Short mmCIF file of C-alpha atoms in Angstrom, two decimals:
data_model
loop_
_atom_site.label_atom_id
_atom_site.label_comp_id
_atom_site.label_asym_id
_atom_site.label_seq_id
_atom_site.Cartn_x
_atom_site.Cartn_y
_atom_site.Cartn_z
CA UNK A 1255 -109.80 -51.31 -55.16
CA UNK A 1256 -107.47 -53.81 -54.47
CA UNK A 1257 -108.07 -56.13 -57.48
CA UNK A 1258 -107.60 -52.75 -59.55
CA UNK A 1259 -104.20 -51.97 -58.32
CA UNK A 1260 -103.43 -55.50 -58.61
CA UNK A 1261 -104.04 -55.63 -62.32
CA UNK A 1262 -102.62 -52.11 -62.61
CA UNK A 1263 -99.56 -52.88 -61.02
CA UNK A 1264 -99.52 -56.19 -62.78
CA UNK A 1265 -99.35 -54.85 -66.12
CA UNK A 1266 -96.90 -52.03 -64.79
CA UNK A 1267 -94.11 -55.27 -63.54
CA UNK A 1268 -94.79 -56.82 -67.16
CA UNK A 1269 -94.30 -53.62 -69.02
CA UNK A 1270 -91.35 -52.42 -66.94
CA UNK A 1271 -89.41 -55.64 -67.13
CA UNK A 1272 -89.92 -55.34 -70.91
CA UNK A 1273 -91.14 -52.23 -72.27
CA UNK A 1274 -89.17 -51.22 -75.33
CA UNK A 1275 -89.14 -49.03 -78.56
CA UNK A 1276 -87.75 -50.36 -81.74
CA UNK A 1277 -87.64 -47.80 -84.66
CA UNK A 1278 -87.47 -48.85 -88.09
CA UNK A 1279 -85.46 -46.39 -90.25
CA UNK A 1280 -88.57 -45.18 -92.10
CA UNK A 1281 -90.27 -44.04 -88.65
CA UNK A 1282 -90.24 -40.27 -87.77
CA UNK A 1283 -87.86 -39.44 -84.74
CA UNK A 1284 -90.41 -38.18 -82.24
CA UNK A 1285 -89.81 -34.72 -81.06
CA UNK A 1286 -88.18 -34.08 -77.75
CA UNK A 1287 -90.05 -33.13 -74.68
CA UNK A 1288 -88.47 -31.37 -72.00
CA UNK A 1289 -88.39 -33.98 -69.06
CA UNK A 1290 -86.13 -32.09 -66.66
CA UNK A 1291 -88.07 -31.12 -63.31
CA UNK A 1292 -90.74 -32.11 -61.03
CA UNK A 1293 -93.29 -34.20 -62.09
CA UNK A 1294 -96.43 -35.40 -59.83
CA UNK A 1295 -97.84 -39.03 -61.34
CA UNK A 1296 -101.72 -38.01 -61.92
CA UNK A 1297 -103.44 -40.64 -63.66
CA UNK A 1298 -102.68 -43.96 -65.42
CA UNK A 1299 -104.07 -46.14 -68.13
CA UNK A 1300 -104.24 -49.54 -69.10
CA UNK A 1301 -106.38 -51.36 -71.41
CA UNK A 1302 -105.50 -55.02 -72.29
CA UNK A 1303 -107.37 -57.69 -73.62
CA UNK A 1304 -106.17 -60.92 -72.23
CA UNK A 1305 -108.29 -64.30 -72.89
CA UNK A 1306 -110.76 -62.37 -73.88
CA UNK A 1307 -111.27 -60.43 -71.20
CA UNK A 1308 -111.37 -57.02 -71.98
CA UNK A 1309 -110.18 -54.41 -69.99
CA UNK A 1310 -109.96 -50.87 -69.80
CA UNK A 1311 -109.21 -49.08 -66.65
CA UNK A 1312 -108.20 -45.33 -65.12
CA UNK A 1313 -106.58 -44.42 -62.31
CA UNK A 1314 -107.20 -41.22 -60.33
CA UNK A 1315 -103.38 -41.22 -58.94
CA UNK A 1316 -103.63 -37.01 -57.75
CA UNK A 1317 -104.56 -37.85 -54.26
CA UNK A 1318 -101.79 -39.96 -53.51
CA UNK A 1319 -98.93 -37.50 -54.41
CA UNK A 1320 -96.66 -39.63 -56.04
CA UNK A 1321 -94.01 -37.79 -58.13
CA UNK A 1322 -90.93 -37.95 -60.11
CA UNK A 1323 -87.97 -35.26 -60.56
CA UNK A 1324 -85.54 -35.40 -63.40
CA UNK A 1325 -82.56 -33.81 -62.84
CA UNK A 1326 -80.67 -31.99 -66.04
CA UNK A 1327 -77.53 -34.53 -64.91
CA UNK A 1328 -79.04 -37.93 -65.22
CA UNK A 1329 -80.37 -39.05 -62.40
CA UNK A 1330 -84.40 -38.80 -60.65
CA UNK A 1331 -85.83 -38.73 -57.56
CA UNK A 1332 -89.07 -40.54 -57.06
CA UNK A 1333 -91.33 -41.43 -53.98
CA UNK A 1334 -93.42 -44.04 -56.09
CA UNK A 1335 -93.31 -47.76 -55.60
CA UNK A 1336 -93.87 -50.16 -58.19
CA UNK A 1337 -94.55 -53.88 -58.06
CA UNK A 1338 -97.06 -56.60 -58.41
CA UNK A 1339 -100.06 -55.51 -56.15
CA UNK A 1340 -98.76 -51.80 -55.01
CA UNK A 1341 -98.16 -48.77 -56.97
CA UNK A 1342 -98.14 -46.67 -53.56
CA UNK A 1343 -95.64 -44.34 -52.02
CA UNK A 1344 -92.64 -45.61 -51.25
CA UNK A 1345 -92.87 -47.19 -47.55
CA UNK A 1346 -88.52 -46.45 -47.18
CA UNK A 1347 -89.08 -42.67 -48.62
CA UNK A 1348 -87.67 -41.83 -52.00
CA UNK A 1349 -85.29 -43.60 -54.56
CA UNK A 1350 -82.97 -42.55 -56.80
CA UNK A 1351 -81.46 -43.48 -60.35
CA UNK A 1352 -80.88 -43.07 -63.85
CA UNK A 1353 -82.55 -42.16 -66.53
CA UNK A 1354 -81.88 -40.85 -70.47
CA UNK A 1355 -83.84 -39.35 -72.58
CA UNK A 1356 -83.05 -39.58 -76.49
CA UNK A 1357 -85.97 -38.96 -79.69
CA UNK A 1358 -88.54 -39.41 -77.33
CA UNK A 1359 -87.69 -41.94 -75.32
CA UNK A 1360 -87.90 -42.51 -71.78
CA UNK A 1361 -85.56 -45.24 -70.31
CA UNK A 1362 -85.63 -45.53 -66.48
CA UNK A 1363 -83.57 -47.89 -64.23
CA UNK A 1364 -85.76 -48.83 -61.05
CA UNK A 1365 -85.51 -51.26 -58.75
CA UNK A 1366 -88.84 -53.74 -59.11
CA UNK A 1367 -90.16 -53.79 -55.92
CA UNK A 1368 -91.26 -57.37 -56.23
CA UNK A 1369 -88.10 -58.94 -58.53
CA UNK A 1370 -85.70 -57.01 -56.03
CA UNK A 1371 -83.81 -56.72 -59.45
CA UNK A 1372 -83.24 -53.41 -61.27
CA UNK A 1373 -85.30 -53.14 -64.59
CA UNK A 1374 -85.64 -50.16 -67.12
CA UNK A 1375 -88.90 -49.09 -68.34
CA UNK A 1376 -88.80 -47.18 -71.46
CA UNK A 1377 -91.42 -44.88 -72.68
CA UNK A 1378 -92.61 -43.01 -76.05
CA UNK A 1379 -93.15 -39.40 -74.36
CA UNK A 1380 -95.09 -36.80 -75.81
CA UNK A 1381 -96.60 -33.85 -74.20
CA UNK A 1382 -99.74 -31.53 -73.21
CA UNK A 1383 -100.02 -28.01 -71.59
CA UNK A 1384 -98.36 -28.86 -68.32
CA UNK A 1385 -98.30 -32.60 -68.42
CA UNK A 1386 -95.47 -35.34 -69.90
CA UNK A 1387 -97.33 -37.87 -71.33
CA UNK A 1388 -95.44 -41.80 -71.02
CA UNK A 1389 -96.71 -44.93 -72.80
CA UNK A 1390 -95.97 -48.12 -74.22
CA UNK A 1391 -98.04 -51.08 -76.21
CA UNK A 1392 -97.89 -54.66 -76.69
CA UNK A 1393 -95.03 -54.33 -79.37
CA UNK A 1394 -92.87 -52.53 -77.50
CA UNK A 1395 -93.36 -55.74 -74.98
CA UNK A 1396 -92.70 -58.26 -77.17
CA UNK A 1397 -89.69 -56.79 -78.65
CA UNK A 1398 -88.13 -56.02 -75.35
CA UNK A 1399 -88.64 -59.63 -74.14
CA UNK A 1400 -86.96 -60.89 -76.99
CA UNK A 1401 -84.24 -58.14 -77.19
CA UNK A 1402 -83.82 -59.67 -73.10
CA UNK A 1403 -84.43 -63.31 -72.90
CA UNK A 1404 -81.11 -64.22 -72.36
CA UNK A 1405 -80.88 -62.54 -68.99
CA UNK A 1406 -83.46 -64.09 -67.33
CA UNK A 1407 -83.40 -67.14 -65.68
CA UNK A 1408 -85.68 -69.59 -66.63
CA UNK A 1409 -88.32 -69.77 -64.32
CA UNK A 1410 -88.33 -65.82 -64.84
CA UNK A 1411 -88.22 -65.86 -68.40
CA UNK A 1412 -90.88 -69.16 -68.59
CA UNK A 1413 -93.38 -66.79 -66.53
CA UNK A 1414 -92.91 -63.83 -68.59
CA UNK A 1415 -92.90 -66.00 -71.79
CA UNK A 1416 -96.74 -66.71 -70.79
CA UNK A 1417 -97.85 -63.60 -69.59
CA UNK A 1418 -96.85 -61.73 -72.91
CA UNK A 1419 -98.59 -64.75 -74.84
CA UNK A 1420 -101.61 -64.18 -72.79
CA UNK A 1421 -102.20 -60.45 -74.10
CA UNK A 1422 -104.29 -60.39 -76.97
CA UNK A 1423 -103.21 -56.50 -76.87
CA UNK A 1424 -102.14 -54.09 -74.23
CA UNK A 1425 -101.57 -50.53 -74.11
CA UNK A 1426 -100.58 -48.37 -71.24
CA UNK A 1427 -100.25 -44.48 -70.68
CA UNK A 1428 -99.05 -42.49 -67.32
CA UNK A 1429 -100.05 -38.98 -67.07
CA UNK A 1430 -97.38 -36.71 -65.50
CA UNK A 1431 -97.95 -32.77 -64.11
CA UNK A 1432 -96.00 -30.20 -62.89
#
């Protein structure tokens, strides 16, 4: 279990340091999902081929009542932590930050648990019957690194550098509900 969350929460510090959407001016705008509210964190996704190891995992996050709340002004609420080897509740109780929301796009300031530096993860949303549906791919990685690389020191930016070269392809999907 603890490898799992390892490489789950892996992939989650690699994709929030650098997750970002580029849109090319013949792309469709994606259609906007209402975000505001309550949100419990059910289930995530990852599947990432790395070396050639291949794999493809799912994580059964109900039980652990994690959740996020978007507030209509700006700003969320959350009780999850996120950083290499946890994604558990939050041992110091909940944070709070920012957050916008613009064409489908999800960009949240947290503090990385294991950088101690604040990061923002952005998302493509899209939606089900009850659910708000986040992911992200290896191209949204790669262009956020290189939209960032300037802010990152070097040992930082040398590890990342690596780990994004590593990923033969990488996709990753949280599943929200209300």
């Amino acid at each position: 279990m603890k490898n799992r969350l390892f490489k789950f929460s892996l992939l989650i510090l690699v994709t929030s340091v650098f997750i970002s959407c580029s849109k090319d001016d013949n792309e469709e705008v994606q259609a906007q999902v209402e975000v505001t509210g309550k949100w419990n964190i059910t289930s995530a996704e990852s599947n990432f081929e790395s070396q050639g190891d291949n794999t493809n995992s799912t994580f059964d996050l109900a039980k652990d009542n994690l959740f996020i709340e978007f507030n209509s002004d700006g700003t969320y609420t959350s009780n999850a932590e996120f950083g290499i080897g946890e994604l558990a509740l939050n041992p110091n109780g909940t944070v709070s930050n920012t957050y916008t929301y613009n064409n489908g796009r999800l960009d949240l300031k947290l503090i990385e648990s294991s950088l101690k530096k604040e990061v923002i993860l952005y998302f493509h949303t899209s939606s089900g019957s009850n659910s708000l549906i986040l992911s992200s791919d290896i191209n949204d990685l790669l262009d956020a690194y290189n939209d960032q690389v300037n802010s990152f020191d070097f040992l930082t930016s040398t590890l990342i550098d690596a780990t994004i070269k590593s990923y033969a392809r990488l996709d990753f999907t949280v599943t929200l509900t209300k």
